[in-house]
JSON list of C-alpha atoms in Angstrom, two decimals:
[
{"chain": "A", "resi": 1, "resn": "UNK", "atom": "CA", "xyz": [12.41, 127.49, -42.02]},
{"chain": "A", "resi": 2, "resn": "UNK", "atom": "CA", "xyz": [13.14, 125.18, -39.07]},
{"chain": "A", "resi": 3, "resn": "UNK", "atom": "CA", "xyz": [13.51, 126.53, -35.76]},
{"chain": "A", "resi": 4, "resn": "UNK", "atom": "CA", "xyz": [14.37, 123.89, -32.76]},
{"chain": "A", "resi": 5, "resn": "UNK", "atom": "CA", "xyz": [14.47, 124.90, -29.30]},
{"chain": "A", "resi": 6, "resn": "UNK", "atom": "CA", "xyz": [16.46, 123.38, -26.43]},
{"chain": "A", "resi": 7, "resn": "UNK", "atom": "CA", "xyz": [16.32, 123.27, -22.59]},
{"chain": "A", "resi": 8, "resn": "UNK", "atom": "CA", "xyz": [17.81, 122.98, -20.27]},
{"chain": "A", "resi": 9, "resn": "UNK", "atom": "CA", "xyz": [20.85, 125.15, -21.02]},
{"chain": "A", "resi": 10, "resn": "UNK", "atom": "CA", "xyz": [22.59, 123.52, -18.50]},
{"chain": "A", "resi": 11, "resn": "UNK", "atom": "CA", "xyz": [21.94, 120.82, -15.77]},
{"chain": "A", "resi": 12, "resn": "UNK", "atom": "CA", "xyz": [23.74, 119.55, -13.06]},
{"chain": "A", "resi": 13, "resn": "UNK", "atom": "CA", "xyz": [23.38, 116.29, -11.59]},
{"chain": "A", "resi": 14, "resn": "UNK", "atom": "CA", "xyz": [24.89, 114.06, -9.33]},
{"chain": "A", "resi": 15, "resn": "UNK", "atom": "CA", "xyz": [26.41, 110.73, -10.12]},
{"chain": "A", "resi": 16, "resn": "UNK", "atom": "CA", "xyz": [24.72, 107.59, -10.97]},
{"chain": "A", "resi": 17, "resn": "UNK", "atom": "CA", "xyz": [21.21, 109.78, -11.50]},
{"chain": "A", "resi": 18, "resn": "UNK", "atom": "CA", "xyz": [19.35, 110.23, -14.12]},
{"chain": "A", "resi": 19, "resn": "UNK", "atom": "CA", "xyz": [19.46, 113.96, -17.26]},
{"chain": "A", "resi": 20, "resn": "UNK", "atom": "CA", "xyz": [16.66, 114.52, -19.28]},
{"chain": "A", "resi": 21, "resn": "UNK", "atom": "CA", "xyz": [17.21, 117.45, -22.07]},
{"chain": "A", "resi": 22, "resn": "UNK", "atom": "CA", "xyz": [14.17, 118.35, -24.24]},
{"chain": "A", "resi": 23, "resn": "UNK", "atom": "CA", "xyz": [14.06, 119.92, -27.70]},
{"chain": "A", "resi": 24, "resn": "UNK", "atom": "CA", "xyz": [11.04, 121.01, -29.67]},
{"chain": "A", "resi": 25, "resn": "UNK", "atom": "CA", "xyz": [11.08, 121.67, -33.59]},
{"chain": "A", "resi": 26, "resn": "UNK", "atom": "CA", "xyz": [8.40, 123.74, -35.74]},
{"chain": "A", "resi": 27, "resn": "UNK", "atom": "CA", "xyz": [8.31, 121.84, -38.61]},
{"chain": "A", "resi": 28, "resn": "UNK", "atom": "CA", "xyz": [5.83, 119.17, -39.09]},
{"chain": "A", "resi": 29, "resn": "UNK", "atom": "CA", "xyz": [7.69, 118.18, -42.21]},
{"chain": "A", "resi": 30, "resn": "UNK", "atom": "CA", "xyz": [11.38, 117.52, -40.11]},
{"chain": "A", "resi": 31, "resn": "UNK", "atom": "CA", "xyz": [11.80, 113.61, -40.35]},
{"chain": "A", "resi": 32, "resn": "UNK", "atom": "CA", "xyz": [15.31, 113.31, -38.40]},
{"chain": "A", "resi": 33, "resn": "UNK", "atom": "CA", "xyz": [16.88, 114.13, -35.38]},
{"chain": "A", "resi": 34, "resn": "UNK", "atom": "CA", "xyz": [20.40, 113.45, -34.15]},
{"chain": "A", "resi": 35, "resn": "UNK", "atom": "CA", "xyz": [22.06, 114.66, -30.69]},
{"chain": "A", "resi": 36, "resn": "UNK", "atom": "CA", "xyz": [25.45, 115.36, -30.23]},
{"chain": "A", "resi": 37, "resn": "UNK", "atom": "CA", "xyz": [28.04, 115.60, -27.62]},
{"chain": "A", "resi": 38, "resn": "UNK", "atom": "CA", "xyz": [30.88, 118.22, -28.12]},
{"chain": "A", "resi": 39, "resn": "UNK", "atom": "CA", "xyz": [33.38, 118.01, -25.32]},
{"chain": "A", "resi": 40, "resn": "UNK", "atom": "CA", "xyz": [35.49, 121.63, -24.62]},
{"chain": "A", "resi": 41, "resn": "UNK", "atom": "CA", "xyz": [37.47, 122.19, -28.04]},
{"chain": "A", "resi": 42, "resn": "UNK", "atom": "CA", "xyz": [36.45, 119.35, -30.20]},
{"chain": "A", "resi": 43, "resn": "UNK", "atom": "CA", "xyz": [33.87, 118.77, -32.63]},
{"chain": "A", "resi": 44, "resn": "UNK", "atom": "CA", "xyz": [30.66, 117.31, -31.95]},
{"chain": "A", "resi": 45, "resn": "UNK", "atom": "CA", "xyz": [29.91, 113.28, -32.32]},
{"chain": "A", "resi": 46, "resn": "UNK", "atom": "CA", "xyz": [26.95, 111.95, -32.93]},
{"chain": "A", "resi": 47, "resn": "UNK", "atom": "CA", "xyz": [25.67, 110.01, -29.83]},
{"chain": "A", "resi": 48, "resn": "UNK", "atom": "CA", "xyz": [22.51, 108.98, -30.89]},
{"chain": "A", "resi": 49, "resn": "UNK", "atom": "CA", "xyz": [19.67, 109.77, -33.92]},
{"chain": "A", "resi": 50, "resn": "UNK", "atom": "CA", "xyz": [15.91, 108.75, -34.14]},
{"chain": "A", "resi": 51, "resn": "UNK", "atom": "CA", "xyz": [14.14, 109.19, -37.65]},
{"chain": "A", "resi": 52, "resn": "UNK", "atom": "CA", "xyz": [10.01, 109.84, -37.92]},
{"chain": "A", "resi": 53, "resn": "UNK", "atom": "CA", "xyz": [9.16, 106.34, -38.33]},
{"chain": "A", "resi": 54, "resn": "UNK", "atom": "CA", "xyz": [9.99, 105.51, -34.53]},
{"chain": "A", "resi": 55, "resn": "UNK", "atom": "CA", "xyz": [8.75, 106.74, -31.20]},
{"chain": "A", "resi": 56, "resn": "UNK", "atom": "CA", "xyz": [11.86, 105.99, -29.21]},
{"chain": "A", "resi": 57, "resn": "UNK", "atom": "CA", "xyz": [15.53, 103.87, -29.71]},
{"chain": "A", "resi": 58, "resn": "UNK", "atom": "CA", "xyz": [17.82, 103.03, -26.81]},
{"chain": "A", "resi": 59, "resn": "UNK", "atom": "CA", "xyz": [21.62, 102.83, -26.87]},
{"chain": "A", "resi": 60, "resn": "UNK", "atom": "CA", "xyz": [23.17, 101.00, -23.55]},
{"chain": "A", "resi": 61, "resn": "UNK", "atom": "CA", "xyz": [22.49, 103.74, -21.33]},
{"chain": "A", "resi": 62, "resn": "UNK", "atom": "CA", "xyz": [21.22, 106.66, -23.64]},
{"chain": "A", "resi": 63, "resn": "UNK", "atom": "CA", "xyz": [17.65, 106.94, -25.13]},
{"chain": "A", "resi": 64, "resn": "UNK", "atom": "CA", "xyz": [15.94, 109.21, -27.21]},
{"chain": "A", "resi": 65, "resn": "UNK", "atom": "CA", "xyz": [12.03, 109.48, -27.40]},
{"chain": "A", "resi": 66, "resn": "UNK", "atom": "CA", "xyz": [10.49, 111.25, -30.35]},
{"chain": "A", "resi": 67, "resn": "UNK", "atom": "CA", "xyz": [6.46, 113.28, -30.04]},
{"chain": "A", "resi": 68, "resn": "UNK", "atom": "CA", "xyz": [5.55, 113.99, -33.52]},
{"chain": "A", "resi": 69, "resn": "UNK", "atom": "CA", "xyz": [2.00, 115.25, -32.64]},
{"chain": "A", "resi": 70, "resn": "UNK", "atom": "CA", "xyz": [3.98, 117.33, -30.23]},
{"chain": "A", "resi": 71, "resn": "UNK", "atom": "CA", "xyz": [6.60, 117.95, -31.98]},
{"chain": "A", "resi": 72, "resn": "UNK", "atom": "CA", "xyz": [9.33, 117.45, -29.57]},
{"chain": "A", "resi": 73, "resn": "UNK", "atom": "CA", "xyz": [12.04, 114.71, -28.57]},
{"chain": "A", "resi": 74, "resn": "UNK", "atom": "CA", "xyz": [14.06, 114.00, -25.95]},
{"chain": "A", "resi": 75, "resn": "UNK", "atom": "CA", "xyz": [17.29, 112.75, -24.54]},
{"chain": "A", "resi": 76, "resn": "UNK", "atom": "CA", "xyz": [17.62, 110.73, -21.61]},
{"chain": "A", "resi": 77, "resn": "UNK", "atom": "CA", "xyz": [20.72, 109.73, -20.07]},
{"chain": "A", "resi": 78, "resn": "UNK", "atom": "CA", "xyz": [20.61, 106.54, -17.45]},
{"chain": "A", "resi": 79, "resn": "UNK", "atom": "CA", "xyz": [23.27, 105.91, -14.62]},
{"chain": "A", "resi": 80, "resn": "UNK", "atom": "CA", "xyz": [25.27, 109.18, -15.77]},
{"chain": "A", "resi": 81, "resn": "UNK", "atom": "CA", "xyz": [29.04, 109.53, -15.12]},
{"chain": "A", "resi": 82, "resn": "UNK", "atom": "CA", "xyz": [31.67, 112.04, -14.54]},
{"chain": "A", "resi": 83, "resn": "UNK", "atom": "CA", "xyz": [32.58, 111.81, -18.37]},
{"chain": "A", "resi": 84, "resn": "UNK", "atom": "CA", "xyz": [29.13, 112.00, -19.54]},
{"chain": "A", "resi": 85, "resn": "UNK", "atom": "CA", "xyz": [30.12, 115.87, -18.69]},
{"chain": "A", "resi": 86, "resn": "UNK", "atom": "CA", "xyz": [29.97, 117.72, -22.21]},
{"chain": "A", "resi": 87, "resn": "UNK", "atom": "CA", "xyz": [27.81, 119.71, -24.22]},
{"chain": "A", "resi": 88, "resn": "UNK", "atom": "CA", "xyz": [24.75, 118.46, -26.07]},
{"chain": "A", "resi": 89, "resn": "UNK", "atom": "CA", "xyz": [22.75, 119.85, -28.98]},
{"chain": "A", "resi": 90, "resn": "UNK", "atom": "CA", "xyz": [20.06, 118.38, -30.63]},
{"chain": "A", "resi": 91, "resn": "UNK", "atom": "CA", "xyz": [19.24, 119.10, -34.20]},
{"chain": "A", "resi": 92, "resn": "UNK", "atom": "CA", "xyz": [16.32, 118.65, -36.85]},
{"chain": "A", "resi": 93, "resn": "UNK", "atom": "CA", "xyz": [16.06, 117.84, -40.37]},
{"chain": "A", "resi": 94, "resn": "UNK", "atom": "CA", "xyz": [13.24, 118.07, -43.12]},
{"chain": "A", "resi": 95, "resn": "UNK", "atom": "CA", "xyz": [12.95, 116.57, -46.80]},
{"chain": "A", "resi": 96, "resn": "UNK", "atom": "CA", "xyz": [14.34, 118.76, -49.63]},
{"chain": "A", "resi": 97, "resn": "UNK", "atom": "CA", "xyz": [16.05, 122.42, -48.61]},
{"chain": "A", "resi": 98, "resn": "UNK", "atom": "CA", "xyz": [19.38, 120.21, -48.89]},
{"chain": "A", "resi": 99, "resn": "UNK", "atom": "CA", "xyz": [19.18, 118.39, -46.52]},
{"chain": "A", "resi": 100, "resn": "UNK", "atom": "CA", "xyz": [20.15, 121.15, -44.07]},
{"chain": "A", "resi": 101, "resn": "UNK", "atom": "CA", "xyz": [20.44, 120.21, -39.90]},
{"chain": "A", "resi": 102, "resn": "UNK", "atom": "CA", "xyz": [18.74, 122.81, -37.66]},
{"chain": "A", "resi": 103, "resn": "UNK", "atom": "CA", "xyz": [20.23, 122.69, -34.36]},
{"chain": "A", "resi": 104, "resn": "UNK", "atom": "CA", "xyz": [19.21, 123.55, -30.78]},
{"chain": "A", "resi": 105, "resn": "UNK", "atom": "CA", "xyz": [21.45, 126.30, -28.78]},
{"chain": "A", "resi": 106, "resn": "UNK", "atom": "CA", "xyz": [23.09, 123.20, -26.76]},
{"chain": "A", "resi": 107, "resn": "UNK", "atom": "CA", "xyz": [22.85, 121.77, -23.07]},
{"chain": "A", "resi": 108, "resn": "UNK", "atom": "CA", "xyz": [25.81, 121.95, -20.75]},
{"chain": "A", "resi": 109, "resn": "UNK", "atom": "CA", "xyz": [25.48, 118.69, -18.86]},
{"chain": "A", "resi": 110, "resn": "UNK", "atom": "CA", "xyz": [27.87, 118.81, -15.57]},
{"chain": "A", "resi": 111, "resn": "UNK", "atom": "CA", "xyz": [28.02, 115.19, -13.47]},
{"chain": "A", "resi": 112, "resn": "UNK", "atom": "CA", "xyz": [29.04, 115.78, -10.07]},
{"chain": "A", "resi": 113, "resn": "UNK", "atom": "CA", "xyz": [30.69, 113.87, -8.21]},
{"chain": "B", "resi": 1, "resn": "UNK", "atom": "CA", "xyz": [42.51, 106.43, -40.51]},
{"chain": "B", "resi": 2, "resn": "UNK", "atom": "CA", "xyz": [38.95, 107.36, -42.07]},
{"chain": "B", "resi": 3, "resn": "UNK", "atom": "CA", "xyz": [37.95, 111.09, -41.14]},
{"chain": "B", "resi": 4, "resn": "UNK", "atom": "CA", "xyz": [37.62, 114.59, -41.67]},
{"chain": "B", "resi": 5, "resn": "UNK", "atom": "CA", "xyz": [40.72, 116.92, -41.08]},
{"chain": "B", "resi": 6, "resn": "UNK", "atom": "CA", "xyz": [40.64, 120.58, -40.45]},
{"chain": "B", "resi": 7, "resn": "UNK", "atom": "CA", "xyz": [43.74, 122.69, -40.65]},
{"chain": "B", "resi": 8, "resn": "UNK", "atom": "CA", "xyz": [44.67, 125.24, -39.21]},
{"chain": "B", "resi": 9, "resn": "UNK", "atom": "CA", "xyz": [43.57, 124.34, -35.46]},
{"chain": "B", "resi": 10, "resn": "UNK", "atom": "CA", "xyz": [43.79, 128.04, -34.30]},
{"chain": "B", "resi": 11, "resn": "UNK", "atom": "CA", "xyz": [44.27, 130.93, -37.23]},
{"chain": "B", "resi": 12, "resn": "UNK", "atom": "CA", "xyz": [44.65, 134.86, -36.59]},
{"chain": "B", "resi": 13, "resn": "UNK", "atom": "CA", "xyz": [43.27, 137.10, -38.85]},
{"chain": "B", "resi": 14, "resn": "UNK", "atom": "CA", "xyz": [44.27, 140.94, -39.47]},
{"chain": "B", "resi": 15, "resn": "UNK", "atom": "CA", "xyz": [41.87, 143.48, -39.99]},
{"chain": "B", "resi": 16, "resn": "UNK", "atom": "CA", "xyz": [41.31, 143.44, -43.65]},
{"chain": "B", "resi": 17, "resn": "UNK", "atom": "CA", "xyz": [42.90, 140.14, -44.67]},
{"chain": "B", "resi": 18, "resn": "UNK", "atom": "CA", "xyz": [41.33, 137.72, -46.42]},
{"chain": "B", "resi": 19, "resn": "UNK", "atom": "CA", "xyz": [41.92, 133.96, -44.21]},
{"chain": "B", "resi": 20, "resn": "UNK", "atom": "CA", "xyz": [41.16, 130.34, -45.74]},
{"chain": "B", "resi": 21, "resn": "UNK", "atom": "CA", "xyz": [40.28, 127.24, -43.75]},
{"chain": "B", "resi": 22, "resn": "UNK", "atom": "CA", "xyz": [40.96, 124.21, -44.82]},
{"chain": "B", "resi": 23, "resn": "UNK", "atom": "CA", "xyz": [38.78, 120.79, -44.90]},
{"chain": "B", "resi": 24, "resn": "UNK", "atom": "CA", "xyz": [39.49, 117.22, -46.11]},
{"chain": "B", "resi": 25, "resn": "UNK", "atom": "CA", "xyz": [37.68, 114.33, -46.09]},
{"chain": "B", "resi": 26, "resn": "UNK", "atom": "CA", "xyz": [38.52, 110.60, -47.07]},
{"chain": "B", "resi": 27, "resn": "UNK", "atom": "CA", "xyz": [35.21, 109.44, -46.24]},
{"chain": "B", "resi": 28, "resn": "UNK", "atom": "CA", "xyz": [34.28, 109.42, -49.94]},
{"chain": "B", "resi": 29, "resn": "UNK", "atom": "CA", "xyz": [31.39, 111.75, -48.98]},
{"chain": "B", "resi": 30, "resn": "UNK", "atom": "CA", "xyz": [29.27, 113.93, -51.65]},
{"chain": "B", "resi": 31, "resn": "UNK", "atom": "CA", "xyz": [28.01, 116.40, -48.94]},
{"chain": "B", "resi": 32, "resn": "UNK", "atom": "CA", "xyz": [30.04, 118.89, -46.89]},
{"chain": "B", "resi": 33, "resn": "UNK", "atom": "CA", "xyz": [29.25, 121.64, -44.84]},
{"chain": "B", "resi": 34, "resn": "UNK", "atom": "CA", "xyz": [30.56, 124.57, -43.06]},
{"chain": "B", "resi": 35, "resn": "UNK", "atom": "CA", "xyz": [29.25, 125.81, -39.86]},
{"chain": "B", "resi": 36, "resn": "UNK", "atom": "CA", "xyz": [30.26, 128.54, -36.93]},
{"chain": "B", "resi": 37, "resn": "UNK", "atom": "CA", "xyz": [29.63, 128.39, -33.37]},
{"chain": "B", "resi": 38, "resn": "UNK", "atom": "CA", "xyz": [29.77, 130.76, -30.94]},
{"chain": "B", "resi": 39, "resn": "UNK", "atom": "CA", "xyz": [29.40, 130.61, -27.38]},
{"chain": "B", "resi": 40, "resn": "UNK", "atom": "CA", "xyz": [26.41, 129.57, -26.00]},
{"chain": "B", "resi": 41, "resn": "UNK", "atom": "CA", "xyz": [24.95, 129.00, -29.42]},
{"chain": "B", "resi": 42, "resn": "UNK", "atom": "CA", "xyz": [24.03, 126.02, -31.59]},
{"chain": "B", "resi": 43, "resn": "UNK", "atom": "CA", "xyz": [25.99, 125.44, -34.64]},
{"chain": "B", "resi": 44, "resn": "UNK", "atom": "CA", "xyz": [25.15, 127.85, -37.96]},
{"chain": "B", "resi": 45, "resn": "UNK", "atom": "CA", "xyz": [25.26, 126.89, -41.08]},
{"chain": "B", "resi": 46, "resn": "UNK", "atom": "CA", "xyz": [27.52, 129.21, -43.49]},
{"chain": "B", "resi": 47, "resn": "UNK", "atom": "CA", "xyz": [27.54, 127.27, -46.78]},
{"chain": "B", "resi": 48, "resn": "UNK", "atom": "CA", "xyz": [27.01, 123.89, -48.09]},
{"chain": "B", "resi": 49, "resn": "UNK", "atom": "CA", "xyz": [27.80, 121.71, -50.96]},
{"chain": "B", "resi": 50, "resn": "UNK", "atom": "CA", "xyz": [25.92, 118.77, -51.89]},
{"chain": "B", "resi": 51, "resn": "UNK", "atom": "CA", "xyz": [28.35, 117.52, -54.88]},
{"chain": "B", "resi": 52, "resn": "UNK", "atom": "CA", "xyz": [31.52, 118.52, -56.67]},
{"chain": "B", "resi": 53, "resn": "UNK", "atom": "CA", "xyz": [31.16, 121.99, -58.41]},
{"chain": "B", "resi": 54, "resn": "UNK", "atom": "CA", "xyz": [28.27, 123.40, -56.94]},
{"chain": "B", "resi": 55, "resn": "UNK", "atom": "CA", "xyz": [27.35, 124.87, -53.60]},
{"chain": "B", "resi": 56, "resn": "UNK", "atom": "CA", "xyz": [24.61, 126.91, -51.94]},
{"chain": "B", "resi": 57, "resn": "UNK", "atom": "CA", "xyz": [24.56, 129.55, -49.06]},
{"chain": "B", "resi": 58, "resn": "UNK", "atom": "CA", "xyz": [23.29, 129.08, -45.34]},
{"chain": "B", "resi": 59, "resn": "UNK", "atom": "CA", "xyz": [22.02, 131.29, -42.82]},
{"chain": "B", "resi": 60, "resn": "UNK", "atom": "CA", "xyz": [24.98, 133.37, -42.01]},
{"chain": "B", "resi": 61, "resn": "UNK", "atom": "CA", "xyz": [27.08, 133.21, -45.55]},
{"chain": "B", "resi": 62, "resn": "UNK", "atom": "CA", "xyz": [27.66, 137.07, -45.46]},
{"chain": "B", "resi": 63, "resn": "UNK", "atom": "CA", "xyz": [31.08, 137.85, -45.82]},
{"chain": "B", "resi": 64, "resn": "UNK", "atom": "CA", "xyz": [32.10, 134.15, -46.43]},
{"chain": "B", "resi": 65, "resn": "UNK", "atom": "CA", "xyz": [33.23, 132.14, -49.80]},
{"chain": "B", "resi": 66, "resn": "UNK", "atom": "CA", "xyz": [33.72, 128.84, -50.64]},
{"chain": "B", "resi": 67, "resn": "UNK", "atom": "CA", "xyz": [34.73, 126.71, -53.26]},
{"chain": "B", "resi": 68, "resn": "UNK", "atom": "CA", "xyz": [34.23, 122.36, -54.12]},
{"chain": "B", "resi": 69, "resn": "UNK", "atom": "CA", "xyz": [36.29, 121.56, -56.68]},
{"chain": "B", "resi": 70, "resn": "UNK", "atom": "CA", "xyz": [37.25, 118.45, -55.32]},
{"chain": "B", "resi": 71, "resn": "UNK", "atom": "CA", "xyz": [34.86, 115.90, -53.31]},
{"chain": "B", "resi": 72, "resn": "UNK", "atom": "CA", "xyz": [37.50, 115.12, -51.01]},
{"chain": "B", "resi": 73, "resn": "UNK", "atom": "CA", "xyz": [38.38, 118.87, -50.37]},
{"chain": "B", "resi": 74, "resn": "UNK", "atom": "CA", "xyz": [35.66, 122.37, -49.57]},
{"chain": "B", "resi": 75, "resn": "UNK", "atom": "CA", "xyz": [37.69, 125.28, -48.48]},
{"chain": "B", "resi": 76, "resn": "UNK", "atom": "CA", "xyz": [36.18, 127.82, -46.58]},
{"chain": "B", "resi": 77, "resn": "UNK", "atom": "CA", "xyz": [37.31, 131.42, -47.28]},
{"chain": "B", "resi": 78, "resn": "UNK", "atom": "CA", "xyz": [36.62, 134.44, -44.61]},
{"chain": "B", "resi": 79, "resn": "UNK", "atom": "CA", "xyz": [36.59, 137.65, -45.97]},
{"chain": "B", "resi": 80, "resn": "UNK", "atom": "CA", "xyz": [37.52, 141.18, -44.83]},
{"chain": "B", "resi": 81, "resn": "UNK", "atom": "CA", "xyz": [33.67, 141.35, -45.41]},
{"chain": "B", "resi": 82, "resn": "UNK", "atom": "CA", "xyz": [32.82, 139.48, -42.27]},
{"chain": "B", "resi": 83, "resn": "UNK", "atom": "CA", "xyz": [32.98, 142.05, -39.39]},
{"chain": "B", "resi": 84, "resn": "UNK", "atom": "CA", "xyz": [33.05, 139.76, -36.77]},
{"chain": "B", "resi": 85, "resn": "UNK", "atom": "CA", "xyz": [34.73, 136.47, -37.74]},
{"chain": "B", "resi": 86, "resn": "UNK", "atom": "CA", "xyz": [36.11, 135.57, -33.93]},
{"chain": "B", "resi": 87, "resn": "UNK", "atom": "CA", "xyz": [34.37, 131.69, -33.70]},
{"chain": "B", "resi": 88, "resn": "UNK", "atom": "CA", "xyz": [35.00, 128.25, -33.95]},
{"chain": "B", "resi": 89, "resn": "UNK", "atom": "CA", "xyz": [34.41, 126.84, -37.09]},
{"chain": "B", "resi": 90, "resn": "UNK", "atom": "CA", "xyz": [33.66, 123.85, -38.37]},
{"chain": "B", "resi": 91, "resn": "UNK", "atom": "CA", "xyz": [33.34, 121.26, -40.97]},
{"chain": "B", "resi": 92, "resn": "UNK", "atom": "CA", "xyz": [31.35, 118.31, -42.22]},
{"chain": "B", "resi": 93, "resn": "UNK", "atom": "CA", "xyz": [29.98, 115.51, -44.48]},
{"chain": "B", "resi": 94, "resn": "UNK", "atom": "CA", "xyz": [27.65, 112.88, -44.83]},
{"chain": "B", "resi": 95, "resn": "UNK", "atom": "CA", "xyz": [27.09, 110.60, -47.70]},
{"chain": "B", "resi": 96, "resn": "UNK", "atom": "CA", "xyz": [23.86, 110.90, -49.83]},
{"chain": "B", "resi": 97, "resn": "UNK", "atom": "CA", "xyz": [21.12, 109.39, -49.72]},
{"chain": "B", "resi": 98, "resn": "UNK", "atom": "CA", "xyz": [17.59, 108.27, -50.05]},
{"chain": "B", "resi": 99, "resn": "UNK", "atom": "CA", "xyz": [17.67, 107.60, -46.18]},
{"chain": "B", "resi": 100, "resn": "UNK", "atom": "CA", "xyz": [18.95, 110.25, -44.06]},
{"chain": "B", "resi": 101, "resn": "UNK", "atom": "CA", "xyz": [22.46, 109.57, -42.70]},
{"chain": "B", "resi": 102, "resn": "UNK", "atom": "CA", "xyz": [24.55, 111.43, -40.09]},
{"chain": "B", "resi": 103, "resn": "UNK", "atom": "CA", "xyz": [26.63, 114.09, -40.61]},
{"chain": "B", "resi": 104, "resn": "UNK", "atom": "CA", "xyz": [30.17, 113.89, -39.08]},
{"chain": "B", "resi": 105, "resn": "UNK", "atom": "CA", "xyz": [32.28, 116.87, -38.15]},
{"chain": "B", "resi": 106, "resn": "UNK", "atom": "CA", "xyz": [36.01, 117.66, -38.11]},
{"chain": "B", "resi": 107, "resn": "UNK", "atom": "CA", "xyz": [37.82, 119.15, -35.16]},
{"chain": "B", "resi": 108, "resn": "UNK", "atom": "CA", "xyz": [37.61, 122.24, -35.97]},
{"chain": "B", "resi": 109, "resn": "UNK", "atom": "CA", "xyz": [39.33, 125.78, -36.47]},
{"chain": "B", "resi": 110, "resn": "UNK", "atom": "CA", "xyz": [39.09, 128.20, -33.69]},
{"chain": "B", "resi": 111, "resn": "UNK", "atom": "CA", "xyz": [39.80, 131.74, -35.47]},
{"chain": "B", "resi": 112, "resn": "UNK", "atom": "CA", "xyz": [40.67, 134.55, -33.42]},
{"chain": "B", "resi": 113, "resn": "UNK", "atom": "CA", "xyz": [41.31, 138.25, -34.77]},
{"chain": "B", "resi": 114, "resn": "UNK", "atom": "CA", "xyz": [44.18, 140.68, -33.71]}
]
């Protein structure tokens, strides 16, 4: 089955700069890939999703960047704020197994003052 | 107000009880799914049903049950089975399709054991 891997597990940045969190997926066959942000006791919303057909989409100040010959994607978060703070998890998805969403083990993002 | 609703927020569970979760959707959604989290881990999937009256296991469905008798409705049942059901859990659907669409989750139920 799929296995996606995610990293950092957390990151801390200041203000106004600049997160980057990377996931990689094993297989070649996953077509879709959403991220998530969970804030503390909620459930996660979808922030952003890039399918096979496209190397990268951009959202105001969030982008995601897809590698199929790598088999990885990443999200990248411009001019980050205080309320940008939250979890993220990235997740994969494949044709046929029922349409099932493999996710990362998530990415405590913490924007500092 | 278009959503998913999950009841109860936070349930307790006695050693060898049986404890149900509730989910709801009125997002006229054929897929739902149930998943647990646990800290510092990514979401599992337990069980999932793709349309009314039938439903297939996840990863971790040991010691869980569900049922989909209604498409607006996919209970999730925790057994005395599960050893270690402390987690949050929760719930989700998506509509089918030929194109892959996003799954949205509920608020989830945090489940604690006495």
């Amino acid at each position: 089955g799929e296995n996606v891997e995610q990293h950092p597990s957390t990151l801390s940045v200041q203000e106004g700069d600049s997160a980057v969190i990377k996931c990689t997926y094993s297989d070649s066959a996953s077509n879709y890939f959403p991220w998530y942000k969970q804030e503390l006791g909620k459930g996660p919303q979808l922030i952003i999703d890039i399918r096979s057909n496209v190397g990268e989409k951009k959202d105001q100040r969030i982008a995601v960047t897809l590698n199929k010959t790598a088999k990885h994607f990443s999200l990248h978060i411009t001019e980050t704020q205080p309320e940008d703070s939250a979890v993220y998890f990235c997740a994969a998805e494949g044709w046929g197994g029922g349409n099932k969403l493999t996710f990362g083990t998530g990415t405590q993002l913490k924007v500092e003052l | 107000d278009g959503g998913i609703t999950q009841s109860p927020k936070y349930l307790f569970r006695k050693e060898g009880q049986n404890v149900t979760l509730s989910c709801e959707q009125n997002l006229n959604h054929d897929a739902m799914y149930w998943y647990r989290q646990d800290p510092g881990q990514g979401l599992r999937l337990i069980y999932y049903s793709q349309i009314v009256n039938d439903f297939q296991k996840g990863d971790i469905a040991e010691g869980y049950s569900v049922s989909r008798e209604k498409k607006e409705s996919f209970p999730l049942t925790v057994t005395s089975a599960q050893k270690n059901p402390t987690a949050f859990y929760l719930c989700a659907s998506r509509d089918r399709g030929v194109v892959k669409e996003t799954q949205y989750f509920g608020p989830g139920t945090r489940l604690l054991v006495l």
